[in-house]
Tab-separated table of C-alpha atoms and ligand atoms in Angstrom:
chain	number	residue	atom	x	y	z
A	109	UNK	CA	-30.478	11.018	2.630
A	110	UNK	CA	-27.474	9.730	3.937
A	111	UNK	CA	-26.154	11.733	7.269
A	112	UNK	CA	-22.428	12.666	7.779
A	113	UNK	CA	-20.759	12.367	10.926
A	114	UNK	CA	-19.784	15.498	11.745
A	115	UNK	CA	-16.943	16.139	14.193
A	116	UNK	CA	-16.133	18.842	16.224
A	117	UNK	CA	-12.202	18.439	17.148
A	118	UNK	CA	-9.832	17.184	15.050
A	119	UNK	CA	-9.735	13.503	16.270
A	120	UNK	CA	-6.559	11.405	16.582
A	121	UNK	CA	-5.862	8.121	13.885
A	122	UNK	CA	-7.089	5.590	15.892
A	123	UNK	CA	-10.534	7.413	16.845
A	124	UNK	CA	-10.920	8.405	12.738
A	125	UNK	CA	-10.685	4.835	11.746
A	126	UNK	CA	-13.518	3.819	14.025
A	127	UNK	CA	-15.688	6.820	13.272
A	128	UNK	CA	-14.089	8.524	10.257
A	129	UNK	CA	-16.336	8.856	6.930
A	130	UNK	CA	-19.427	7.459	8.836
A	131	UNK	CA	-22.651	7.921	6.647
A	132	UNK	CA	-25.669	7.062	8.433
A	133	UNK	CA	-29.025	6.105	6.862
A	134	UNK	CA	-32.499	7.116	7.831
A	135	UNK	CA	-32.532	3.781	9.800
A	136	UNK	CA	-29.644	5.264	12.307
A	137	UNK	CA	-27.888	1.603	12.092
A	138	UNK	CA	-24.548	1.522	14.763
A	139	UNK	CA	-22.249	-0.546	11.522
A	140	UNK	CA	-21.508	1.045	8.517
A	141	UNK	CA	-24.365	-0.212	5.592
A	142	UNK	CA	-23.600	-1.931	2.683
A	143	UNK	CA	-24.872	-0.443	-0.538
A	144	UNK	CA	-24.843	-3.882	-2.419
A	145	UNK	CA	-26.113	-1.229	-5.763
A	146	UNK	CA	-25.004	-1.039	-9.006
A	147	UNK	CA	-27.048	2.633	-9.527
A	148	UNK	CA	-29.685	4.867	-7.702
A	149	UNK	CA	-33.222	5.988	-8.626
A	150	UNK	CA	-34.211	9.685	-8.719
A	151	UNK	CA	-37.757	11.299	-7.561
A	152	UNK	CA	-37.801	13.045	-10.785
A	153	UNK	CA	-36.167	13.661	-14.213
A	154	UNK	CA	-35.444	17.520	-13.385
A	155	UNK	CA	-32.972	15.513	-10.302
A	156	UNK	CA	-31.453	13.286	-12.586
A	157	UNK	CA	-30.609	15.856	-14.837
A	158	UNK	CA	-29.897	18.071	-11.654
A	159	UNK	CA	-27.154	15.066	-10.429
A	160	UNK	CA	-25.679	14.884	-13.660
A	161	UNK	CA	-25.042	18.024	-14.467
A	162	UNK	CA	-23.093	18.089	-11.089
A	163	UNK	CA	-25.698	20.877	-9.853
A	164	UNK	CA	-27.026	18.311	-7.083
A	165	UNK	CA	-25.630	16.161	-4.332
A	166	UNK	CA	-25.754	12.188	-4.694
A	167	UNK	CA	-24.528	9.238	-6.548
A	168	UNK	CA	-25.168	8.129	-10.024
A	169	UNK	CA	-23.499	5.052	-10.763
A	170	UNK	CA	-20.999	2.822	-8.559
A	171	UNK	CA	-18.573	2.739	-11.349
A	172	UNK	CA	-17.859	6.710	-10.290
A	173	UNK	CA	-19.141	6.524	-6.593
A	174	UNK	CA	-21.069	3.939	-4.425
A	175	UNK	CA	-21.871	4.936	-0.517
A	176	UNK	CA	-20.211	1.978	0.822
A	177	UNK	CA	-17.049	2.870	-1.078
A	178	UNK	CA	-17.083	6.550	-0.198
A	179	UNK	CA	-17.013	5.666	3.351
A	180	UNK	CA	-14.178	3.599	2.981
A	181	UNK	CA	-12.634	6.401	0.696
A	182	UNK	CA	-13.271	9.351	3.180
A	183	UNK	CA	-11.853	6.977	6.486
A	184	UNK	CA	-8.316	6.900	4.085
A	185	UNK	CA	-8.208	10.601	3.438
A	186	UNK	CA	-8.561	11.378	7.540
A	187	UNK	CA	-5.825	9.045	8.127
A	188	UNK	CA	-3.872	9.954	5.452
A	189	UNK	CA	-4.791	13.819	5.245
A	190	UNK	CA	-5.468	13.928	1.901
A	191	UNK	CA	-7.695	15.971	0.374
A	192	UNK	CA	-9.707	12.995	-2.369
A	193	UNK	CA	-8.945	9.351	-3.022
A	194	UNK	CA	-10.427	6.866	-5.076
A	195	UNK	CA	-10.957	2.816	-4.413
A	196	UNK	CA	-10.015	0.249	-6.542
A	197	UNK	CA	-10.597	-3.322	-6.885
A	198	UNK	CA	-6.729	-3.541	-6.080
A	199	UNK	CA	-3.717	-2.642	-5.449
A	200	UNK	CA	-2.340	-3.527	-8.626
A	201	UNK	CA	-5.704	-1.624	-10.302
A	202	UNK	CA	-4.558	1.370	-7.908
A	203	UNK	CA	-1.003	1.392	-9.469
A	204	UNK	CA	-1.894	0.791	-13.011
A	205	UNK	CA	-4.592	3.791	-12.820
A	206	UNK	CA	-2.264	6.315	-11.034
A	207	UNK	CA	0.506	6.093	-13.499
A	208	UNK	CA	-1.956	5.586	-16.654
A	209	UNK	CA	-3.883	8.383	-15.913
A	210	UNK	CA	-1.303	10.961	-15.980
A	211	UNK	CA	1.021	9.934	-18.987
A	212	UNK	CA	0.960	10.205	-22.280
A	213	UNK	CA	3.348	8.975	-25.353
A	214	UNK	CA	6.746	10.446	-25.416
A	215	UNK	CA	7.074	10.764	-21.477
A	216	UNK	CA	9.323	9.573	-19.299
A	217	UNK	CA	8.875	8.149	-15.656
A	218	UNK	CA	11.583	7.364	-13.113
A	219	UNK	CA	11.209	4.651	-10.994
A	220	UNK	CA	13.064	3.081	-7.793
A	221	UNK	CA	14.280	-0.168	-9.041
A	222	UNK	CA	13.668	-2.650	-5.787
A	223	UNK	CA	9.658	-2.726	-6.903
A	224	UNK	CA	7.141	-5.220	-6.380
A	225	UNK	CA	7.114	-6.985	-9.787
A	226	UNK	CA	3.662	-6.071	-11.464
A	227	UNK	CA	4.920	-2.493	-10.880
A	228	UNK	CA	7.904	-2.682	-12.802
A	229	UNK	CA	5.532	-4.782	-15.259
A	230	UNK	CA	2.979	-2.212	-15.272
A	231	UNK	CA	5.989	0.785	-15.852
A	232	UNK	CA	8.281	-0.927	-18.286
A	233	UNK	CA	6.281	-3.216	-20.475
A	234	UNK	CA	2.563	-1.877	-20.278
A	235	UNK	CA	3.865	2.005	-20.510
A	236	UNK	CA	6.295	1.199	-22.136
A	237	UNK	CA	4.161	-0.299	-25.312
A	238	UNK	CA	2.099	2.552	-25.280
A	239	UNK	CA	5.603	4.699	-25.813
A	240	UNK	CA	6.348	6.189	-22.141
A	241	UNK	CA	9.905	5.231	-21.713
A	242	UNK	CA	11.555	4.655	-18.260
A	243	UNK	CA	14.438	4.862	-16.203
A	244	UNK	CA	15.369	2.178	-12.866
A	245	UNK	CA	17.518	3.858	-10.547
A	246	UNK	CA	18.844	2.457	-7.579
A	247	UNK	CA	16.416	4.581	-4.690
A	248	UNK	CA	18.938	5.208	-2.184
A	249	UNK	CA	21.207	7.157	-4.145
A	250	UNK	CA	20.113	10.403	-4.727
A	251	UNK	CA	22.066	11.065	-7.314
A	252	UNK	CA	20.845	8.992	-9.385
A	253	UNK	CA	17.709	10.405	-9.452
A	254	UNK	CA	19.372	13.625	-10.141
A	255	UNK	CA	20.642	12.091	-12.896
A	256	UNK	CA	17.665	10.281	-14.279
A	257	UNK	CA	15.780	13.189	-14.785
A	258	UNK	CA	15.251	13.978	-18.587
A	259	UNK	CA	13.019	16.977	-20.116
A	260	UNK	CA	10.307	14.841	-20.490
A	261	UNK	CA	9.856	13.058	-16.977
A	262	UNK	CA	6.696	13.179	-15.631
A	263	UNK	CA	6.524	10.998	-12.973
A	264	UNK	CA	8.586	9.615	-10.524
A	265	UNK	CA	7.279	6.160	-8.776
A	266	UNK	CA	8.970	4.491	-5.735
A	267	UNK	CA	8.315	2.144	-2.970
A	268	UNK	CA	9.813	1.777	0.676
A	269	UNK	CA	10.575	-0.203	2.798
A	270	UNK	CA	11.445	-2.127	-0.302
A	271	UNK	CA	10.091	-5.832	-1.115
A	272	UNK	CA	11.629	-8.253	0.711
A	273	UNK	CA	14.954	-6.715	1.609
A	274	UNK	CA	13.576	-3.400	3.377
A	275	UNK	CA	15.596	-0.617	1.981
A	276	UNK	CA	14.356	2.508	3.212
A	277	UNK	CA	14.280	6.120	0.014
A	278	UNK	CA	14.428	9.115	1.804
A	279	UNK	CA	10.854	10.539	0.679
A	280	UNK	CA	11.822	14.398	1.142
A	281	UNK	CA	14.693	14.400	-0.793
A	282	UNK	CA	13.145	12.706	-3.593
A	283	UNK	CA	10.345	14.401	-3.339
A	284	UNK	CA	12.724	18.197	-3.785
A	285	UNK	CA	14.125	16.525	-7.011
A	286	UNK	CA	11.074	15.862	-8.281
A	287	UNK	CA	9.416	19.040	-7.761
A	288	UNK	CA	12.679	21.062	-9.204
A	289	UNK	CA	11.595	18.594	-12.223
A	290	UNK	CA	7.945	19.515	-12.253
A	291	UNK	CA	6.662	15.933	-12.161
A	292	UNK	CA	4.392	14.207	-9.942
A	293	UNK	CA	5.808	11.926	-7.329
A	294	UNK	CA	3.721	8.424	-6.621
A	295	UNK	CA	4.652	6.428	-3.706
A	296	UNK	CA	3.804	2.987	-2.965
A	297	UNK	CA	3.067	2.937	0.729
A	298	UNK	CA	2.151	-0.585	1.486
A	299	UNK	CA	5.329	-1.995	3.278
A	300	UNK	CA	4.845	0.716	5.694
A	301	UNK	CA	1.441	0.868	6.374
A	302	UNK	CA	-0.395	4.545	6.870
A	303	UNK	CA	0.671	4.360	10.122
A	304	UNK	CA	3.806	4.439	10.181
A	305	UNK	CA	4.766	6.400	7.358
A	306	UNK	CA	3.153	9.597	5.495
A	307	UNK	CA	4.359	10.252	2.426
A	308	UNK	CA	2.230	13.575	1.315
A	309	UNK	CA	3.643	15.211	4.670
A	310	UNK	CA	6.673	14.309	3.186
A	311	UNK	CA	6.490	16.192	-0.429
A	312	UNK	CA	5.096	13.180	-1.797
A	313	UNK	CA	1.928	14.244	-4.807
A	314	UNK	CA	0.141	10.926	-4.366
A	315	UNK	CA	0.127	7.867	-2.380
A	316	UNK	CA	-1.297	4.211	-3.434
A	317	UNK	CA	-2.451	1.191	-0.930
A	318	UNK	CA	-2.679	-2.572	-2.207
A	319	UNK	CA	-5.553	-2.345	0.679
A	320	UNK	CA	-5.328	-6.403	0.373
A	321	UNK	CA	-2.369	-5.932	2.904
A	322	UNK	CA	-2.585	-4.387	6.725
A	323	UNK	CA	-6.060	-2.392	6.028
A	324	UNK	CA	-8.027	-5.727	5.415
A	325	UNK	CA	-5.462	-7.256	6.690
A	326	UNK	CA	-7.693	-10.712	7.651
A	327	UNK	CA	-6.923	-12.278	3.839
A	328	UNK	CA	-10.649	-11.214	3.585
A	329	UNK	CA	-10.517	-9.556	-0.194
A	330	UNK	CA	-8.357	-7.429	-2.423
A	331	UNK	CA	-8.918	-3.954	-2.714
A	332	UNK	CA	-6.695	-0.643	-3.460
A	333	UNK	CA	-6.758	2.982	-2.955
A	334	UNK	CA	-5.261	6.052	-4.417
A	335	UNK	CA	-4.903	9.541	-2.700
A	336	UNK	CA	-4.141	12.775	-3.609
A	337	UNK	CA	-4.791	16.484	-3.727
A	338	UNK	CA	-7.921	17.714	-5.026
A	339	UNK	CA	-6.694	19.132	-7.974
A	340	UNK	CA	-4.512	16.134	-9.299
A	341	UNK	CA	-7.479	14.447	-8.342
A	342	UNK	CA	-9.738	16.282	-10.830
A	343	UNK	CA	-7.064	17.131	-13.460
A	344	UNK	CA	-5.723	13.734	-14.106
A	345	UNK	CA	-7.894	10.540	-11.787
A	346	UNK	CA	-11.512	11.617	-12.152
A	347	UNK	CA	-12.377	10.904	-15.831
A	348	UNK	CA	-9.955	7.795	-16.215
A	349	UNK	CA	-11.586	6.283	-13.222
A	350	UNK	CA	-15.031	7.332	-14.520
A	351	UNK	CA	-14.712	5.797	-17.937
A	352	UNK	CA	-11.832	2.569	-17.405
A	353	UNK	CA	-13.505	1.419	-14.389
A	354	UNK	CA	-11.347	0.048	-11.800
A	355	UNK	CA	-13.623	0.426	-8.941
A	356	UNK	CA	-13.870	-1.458	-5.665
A	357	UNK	CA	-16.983	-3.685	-5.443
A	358	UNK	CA	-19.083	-2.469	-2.323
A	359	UNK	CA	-18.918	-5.823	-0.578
A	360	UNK	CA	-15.003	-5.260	-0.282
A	361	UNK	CA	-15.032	-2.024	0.651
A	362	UNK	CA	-17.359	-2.891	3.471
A	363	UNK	CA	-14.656	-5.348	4.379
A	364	UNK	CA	-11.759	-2.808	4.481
A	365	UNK	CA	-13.640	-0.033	6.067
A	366	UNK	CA	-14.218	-2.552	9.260
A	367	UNK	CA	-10.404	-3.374	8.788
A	368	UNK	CA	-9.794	0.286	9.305
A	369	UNK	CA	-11.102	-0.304	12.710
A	370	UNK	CA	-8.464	-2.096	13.945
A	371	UNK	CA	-6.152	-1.245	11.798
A	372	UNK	CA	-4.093	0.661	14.885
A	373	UNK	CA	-4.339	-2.074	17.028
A	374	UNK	CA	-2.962	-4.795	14.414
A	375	UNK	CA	-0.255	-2.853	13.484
A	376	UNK	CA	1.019	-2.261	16.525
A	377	UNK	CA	0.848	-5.801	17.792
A	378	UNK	CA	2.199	-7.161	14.384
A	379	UNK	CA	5.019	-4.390	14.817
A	380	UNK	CA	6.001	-5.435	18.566
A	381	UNK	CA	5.720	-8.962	17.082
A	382	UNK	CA	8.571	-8.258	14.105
A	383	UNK	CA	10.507	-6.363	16.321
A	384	UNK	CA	11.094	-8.977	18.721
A	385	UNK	CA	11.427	-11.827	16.138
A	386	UNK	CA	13.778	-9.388	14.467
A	387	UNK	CA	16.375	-9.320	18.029
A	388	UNK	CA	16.065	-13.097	18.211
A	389	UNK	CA	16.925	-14.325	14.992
A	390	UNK	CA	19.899	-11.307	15.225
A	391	UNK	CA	21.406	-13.705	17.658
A	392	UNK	CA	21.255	-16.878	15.497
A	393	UNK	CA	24.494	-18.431	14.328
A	394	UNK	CA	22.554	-19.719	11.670
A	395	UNK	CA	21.246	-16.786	10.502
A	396	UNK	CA	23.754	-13.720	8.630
A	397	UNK	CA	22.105	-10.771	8.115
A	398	UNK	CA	18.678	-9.759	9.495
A	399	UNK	CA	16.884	-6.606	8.066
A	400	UNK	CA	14.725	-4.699	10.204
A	401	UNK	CA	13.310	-0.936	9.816
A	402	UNK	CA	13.328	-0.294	13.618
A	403	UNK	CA	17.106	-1.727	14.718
A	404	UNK	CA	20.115	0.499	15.272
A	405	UNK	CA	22.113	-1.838	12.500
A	406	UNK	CA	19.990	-0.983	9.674
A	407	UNK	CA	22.057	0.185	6.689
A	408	UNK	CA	18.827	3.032	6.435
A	409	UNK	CA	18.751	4.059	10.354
A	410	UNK	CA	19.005	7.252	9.692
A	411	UNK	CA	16.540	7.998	7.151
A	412	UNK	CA	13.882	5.545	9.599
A	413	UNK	CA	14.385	7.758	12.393
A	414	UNK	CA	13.597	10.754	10.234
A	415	UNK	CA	10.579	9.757	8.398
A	416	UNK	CA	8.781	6.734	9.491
A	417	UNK	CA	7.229	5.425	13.074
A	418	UNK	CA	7.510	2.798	15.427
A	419	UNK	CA	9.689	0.158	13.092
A	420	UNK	CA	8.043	-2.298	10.656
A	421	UNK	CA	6.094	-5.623	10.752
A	422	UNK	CA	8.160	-6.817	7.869
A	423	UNK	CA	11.245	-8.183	8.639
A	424	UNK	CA	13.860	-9.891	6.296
A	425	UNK	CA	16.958	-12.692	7.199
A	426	UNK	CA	19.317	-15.056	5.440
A	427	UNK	CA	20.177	-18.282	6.297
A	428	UNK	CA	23.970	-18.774	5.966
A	429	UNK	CA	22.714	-21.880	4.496
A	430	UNK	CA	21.262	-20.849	1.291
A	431	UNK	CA	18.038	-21.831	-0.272
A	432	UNK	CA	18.146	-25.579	1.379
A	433	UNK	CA	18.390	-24.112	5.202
A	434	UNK	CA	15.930	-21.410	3.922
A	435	UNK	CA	13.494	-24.131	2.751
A	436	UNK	CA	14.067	-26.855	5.909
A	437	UNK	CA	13.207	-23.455	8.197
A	438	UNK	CA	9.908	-22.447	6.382
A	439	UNK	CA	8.686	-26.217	6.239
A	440	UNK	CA	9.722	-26.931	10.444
A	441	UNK	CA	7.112	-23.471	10.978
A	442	UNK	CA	4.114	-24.377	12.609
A	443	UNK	CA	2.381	-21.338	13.474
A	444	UNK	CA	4.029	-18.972	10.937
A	445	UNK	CA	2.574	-20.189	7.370
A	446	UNK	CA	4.476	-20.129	4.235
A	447	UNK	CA	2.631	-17.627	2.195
A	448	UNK	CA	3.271	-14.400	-0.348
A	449	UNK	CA	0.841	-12.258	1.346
A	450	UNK	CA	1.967	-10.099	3.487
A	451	UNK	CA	0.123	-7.777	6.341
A	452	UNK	CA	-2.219	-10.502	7.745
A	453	UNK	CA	-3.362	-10.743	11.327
A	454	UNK	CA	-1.800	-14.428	10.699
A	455	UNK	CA	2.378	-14.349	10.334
A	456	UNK	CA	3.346	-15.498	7.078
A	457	UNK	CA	6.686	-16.402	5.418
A	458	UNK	CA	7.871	-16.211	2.317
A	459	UNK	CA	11.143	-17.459	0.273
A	460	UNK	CA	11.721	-14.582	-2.872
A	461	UNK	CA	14.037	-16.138	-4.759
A	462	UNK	CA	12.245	-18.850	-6.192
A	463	UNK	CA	8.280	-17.007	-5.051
A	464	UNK	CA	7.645	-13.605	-5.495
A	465	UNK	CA	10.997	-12.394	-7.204
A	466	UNK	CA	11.556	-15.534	-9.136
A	467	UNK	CA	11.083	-14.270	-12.733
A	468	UNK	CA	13.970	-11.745	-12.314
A	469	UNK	CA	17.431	-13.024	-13.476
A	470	UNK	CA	19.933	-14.411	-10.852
A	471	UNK	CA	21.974	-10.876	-11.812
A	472	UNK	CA	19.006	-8.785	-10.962
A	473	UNK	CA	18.404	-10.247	-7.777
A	474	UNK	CA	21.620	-9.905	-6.392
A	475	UNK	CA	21.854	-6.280	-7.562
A	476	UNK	CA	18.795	-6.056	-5.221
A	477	UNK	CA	20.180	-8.251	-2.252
A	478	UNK	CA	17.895	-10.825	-2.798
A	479	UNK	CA	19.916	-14.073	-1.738
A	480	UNK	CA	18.863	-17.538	-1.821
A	481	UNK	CA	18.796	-18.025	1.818
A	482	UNK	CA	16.616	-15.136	2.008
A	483	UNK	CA	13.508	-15.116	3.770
A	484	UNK	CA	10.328	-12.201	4.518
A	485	UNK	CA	8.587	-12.765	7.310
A	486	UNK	CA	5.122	-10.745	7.845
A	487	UNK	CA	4.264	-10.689	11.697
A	488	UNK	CA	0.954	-11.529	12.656
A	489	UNK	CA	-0.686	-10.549	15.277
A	490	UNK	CA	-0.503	-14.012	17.549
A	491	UNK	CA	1.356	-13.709	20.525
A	492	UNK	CA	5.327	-12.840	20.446
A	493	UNK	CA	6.274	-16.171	22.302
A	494	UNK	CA	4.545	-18.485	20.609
A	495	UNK	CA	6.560	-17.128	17.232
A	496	UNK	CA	9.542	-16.829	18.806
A	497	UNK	CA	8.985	-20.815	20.354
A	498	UNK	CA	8.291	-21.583	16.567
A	499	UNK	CA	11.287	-19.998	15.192
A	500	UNK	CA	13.589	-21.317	17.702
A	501	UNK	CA	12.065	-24.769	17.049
A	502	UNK	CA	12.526	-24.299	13.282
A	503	UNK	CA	16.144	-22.801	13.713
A	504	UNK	CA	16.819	-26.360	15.453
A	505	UNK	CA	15.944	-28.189	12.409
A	506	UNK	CA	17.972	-26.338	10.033
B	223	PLP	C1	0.670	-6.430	-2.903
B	223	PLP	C2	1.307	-5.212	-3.409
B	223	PLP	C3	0.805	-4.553	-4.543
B	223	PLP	C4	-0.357	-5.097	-5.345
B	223	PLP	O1	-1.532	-5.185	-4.605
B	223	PLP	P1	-2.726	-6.207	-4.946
B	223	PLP	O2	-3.800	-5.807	-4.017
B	223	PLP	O3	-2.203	-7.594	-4.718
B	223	PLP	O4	-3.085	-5.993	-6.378
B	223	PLP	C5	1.451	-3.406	-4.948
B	223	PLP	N1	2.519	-2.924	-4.282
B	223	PLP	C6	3.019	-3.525	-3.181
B	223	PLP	C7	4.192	-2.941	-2.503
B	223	PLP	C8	2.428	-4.687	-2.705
B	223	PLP	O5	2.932	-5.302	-1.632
């Protein structure tokens, strides 16, 4: 039988992620195994139908539960301080199960608008087919939530720091309206990583990871993670999980849980990293507007200092000189690669107009900000000089 670490003192982030959720075998190995099993074998009948009748201990089946994958699962809930979570193969599968799970036809959710597309996808088309109506508001404006809310919302979905441009909701306050509403508020943490941002201390009911981002964070594998209470947990998760199947494969859960390891460490070199890229480019003639969770000039400052910490490693600029400066900057790069991921030890760039947010209309994007000289940048975790040398260099070419 598999042997729990158990701790005496509460332990601080960066020790949980090393230590946190730890199952040892009878072999005492120092690395966390991987279970590389699809089910497990009993001694007898009577503990088969002892284990699934819930009256003994174990797993079954790694569609519901695989020891690998609970490790990885019970490392998330110390850093998050949740109570249960569930792993999924994605982020997108993470998503797409949270909001499925707990709607039926003839509800409504209410979403922040700025949303990474196969959200919005996953809301308004997939919901929506199966008759769950929706509502985009514009996140910032609290009012608007207000004012969204109908008898029949049940949910209310939102994401911040926004994709690309890196407007910040104010989690509480969204969090009041939704519980004077009675409906369940899901927040897409990825952009700000678990640490740096914790939405269920917040009034937030549930919080999903694309894991694929900072927690492999080494473009390893996809992976995705939902967290919760207990009870929401058991009421609405637990049997759509069981029976739909969006499970994380062992292998990649493996992967993440040694990505929790460092997870600290990355993000705080990828958000020293941002931060300075962030003041250099700020002093570009070449560049207009940079966005940065973490300056005094961002339009969300207030809200920042409030409820997130220690900035961002996401940062967002335009190039006065639209999409053709914006493309003769990302091809000069050298170190920093043009890609859409986002979170990677490795600094990556990305243009959204015609990548990521390129099947919106030109109208849409610029009601979200999104220009055409508009670039994301995702710090890595490479040394700050040798970005800042290779943004200089590719601010000279433009
Ligand atoms: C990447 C991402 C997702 C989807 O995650 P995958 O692991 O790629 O499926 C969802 N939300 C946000 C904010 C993301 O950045």
């Amino acid at each position: 039988m598999l042997q729990k670490n158990h701790n005496r003192r509460p332990l601080r982030p960066a020790t949980q992620m090393v230590h946190g959720g730890t199952m040892r075998s009878e072999f005492g190995e120092t690395s966390e195994a991987l279970f590389l099993t699809q089910g497990f074998v009993y001694e007898t009948a009577e503990s088969a139908e002892a284990r699934f009748k819930g009256e003994a201990p174990g797993f079954i089946y790694s569609r519901y539960g695989n020891p690998t994958t609970r490790m990885f699962e019970e490392r998330m809930i110390a850093l998050e301080g949740a109570e249960d979570a569930r792993a999924t193969a994605s982020g997108m599968a993470a998503v797409a199960a949270a909001l499925q799970c707990q709607v039926k036809a003839g509800d409504h959710i209410l979403a922040s608008r700025a949303l990474f597309g196969s959200c919005r996808y996953v809301i308004e088309t997939m919901l929506g087919r199966l008759g769950v109506s929706s509502t985009f508001v514009d996140g910032r404006d609290l009012d608007q939530w207000q004012k969204g809310v109908r008898p029949e919302t049940r949910v209310f979905f939102m994401e911040t720091p926004t994709n690309p441009t890196l407007e910040v909701i104010d989690i509480a306050a969204v969090a009041e309206i939704a519980k004077a509403a009675k409906a369940v508020l899901v927040v897409d943490n990825v952009f700000a990583t678990p640490m740096q941002q914790k939405p269920l201390e917040l009034g937030a009911d549930v919080v999903i990871y694309s894991a694929t981002k900072h927690i492999d964070g080494q473009g390893r594998c996809l992976g995705g993670v939902i967290l919760s209470n207990q009870d929401w947990i058991d009421e609405n998760l637990h049997e759509f999980f069981r029976h739909t199947g969006p499970s994380l494969s062992p292998f990649n859960a493996w992967t993440l849980l040694k990505g929790l390891e460092t997870l600290p460490l990355r993000v705080a070199q990828q958000t020293v990293n941002a931060s300075r890229l962030a003041d250099h480019l700020a002093g570009s003639s070449k560049i207009g507007k940079v966005l940065y969770p973490g300056r005094p000039d961002h339009p969300d400052a207030a809200i920042i200092a409030k409820q997130m910490t220690g900035g961002s490693t996401l940062l967002a600029f335009e190039l006065t000189g639209g999409k053709e400066a914006a493309f003769r900057f990302s091809n000069a790069l050298e170190i920093i690669r043009i890609s859409n991921n986002l979170g990677d030890a490795k600094s990556l760039i990305t243009h959204p107009a015609t990548t990521t947010h390129k099947n919106l209309s030109p109208e849409v994007r610029a009601e979200l900000g999104i220009s055409d000289g508009m670039l994301r940048l995702s710090a890595g975790i490479e040394d700050a000089q040798d970005l800042i040398e290779d943004v200089e260099a590719a601010l000279a070419a433009v």
